[in-house]
PDB file of C-alpha atoms in Angstrom:
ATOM      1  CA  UNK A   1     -79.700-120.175   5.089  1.00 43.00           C
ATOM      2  CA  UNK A   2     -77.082-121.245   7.866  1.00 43.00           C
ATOM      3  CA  UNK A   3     -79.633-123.810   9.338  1.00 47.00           C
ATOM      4  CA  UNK A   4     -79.595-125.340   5.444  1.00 52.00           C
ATOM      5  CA  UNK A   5     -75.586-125.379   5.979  1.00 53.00           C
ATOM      6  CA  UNK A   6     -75.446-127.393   8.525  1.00 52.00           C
ATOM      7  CA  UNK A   7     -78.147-129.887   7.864  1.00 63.00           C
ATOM      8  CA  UNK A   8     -77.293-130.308   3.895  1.00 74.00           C
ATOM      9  CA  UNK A   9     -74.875-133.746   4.068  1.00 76.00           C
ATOM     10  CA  UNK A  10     -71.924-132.802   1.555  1.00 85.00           C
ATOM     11  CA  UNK A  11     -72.089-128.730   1.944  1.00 87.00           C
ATOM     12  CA  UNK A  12     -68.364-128.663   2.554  1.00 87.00           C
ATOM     13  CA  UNK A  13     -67.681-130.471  -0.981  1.00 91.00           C
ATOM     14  CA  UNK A  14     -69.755-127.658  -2.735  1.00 92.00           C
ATOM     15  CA  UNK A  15     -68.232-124.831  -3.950  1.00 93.00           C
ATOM     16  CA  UNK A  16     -70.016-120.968  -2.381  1.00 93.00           C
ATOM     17  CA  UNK A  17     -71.623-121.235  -6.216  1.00 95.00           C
ATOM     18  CA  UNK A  18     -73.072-124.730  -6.144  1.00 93.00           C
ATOM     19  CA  UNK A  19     -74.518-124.347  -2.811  1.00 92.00           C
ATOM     20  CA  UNK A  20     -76.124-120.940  -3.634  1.00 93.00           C
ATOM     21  CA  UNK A  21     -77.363-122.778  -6.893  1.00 94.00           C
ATOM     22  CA  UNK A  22     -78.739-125.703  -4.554  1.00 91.00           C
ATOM     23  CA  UNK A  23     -80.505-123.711  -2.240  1.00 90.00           C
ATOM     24  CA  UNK A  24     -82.041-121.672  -5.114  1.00 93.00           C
ATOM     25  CA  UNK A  25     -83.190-125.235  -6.815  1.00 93.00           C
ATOM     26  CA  UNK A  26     -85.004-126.223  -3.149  1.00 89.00           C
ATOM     27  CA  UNK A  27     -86.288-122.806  -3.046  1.00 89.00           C
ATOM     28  CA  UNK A  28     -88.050-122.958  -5.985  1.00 93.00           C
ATOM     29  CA  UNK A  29     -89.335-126.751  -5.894  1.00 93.00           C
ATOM     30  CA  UNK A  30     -93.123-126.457  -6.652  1.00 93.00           C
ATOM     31  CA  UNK A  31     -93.805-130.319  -5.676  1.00 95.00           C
ATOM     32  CA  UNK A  32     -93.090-133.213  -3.564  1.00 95.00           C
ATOM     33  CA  UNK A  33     -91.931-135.435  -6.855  1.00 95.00           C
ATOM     34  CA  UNK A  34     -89.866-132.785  -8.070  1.00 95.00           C
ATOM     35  CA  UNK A  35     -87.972-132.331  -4.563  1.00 93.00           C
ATOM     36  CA  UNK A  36     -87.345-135.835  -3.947  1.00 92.00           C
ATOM     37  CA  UNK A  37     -86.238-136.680  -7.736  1.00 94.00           C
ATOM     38  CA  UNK A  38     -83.658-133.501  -7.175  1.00 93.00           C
ATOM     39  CA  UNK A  39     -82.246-135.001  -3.753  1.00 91.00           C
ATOM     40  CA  UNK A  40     -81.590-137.885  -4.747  1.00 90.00           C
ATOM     41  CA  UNK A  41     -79.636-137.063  -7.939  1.00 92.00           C
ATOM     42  CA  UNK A  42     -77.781-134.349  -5.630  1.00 91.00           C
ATOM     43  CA  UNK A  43     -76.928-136.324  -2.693  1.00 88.00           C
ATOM     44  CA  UNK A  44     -75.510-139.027  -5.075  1.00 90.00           C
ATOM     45  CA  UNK A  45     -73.598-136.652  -6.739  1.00 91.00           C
ATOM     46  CA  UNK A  46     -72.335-135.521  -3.191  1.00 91.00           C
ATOM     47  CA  UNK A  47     -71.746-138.855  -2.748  1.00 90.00           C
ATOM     48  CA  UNK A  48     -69.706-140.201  -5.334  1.00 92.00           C
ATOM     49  CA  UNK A  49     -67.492-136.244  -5.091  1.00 92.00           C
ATOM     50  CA  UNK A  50     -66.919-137.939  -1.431  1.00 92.00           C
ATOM     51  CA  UNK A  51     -65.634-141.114  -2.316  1.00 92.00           C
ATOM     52  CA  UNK A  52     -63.486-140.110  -4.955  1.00 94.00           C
ATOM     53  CA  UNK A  53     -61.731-137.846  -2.321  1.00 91.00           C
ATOM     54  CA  UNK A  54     -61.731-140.752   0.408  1.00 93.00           C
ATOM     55  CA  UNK A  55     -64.291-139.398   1.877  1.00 89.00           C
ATOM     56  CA  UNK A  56     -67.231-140.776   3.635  1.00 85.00           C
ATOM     57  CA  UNK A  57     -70.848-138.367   3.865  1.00 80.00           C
ATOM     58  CA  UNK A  58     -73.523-139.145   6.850  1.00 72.00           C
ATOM     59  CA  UNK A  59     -76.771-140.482   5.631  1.00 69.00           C
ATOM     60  CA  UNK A  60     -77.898-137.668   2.982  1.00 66.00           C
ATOM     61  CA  UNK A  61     -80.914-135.400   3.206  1.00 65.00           C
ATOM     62  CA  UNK A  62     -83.625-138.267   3.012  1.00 68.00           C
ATOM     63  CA  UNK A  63     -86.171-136.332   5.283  1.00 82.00           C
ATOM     64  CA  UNK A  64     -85.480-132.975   3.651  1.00 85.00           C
ATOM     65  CA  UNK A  65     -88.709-132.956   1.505  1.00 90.00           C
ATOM     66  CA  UNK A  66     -90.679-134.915   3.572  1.00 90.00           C
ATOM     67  CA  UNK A  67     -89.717-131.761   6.596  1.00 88.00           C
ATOM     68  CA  UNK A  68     -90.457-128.913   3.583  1.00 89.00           C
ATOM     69  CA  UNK A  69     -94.213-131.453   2.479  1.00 91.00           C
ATOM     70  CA  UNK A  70     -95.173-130.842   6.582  1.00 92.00           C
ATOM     71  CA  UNK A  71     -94.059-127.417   6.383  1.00 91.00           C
ATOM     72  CA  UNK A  72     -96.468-126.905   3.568  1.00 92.00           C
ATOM     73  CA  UNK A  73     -94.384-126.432   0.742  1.00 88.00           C
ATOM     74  CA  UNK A  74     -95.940-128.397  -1.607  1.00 86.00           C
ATOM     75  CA  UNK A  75     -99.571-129.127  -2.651  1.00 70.00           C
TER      76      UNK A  75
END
């Protein structure tokens, strides 16, 4: 779970409940489609938290589900 920490772009702007809530949501992804829909949604959400506190996020998680697809998450 510490390896998701530090690779999640915008873990420091979620609370200790969203990100456990986030990393059950990845955990239980049963496709491709539904992962990337989900990341994208999040990391803008991440986003826009950001800039409304001046902040500015690295790129977000674009290769996340592509990394869990060659892992052989999903069918």
């Amino acid at each position: 779970m510490m390896e998701q920490a530090n690779d999640t772009s915008g873990w420091n702007l979620m609370s200790a409940e969203e990100q456990k809530a986030h990393l059950e949501k990845v955990s239980s992804m049963k496709t491709y489609v539904e992962c990337k829909e989900y990341m994208e949604r999040h990391d803008k959400e991440l986003v826009d938290r950001a800039k409304a506190k001046g902040m500015e996020l690295r790129s977000p998680n674009e290769g996340a589900c592509d990394r869990m697809k060659m892992m052989g998450r999903f069918k």
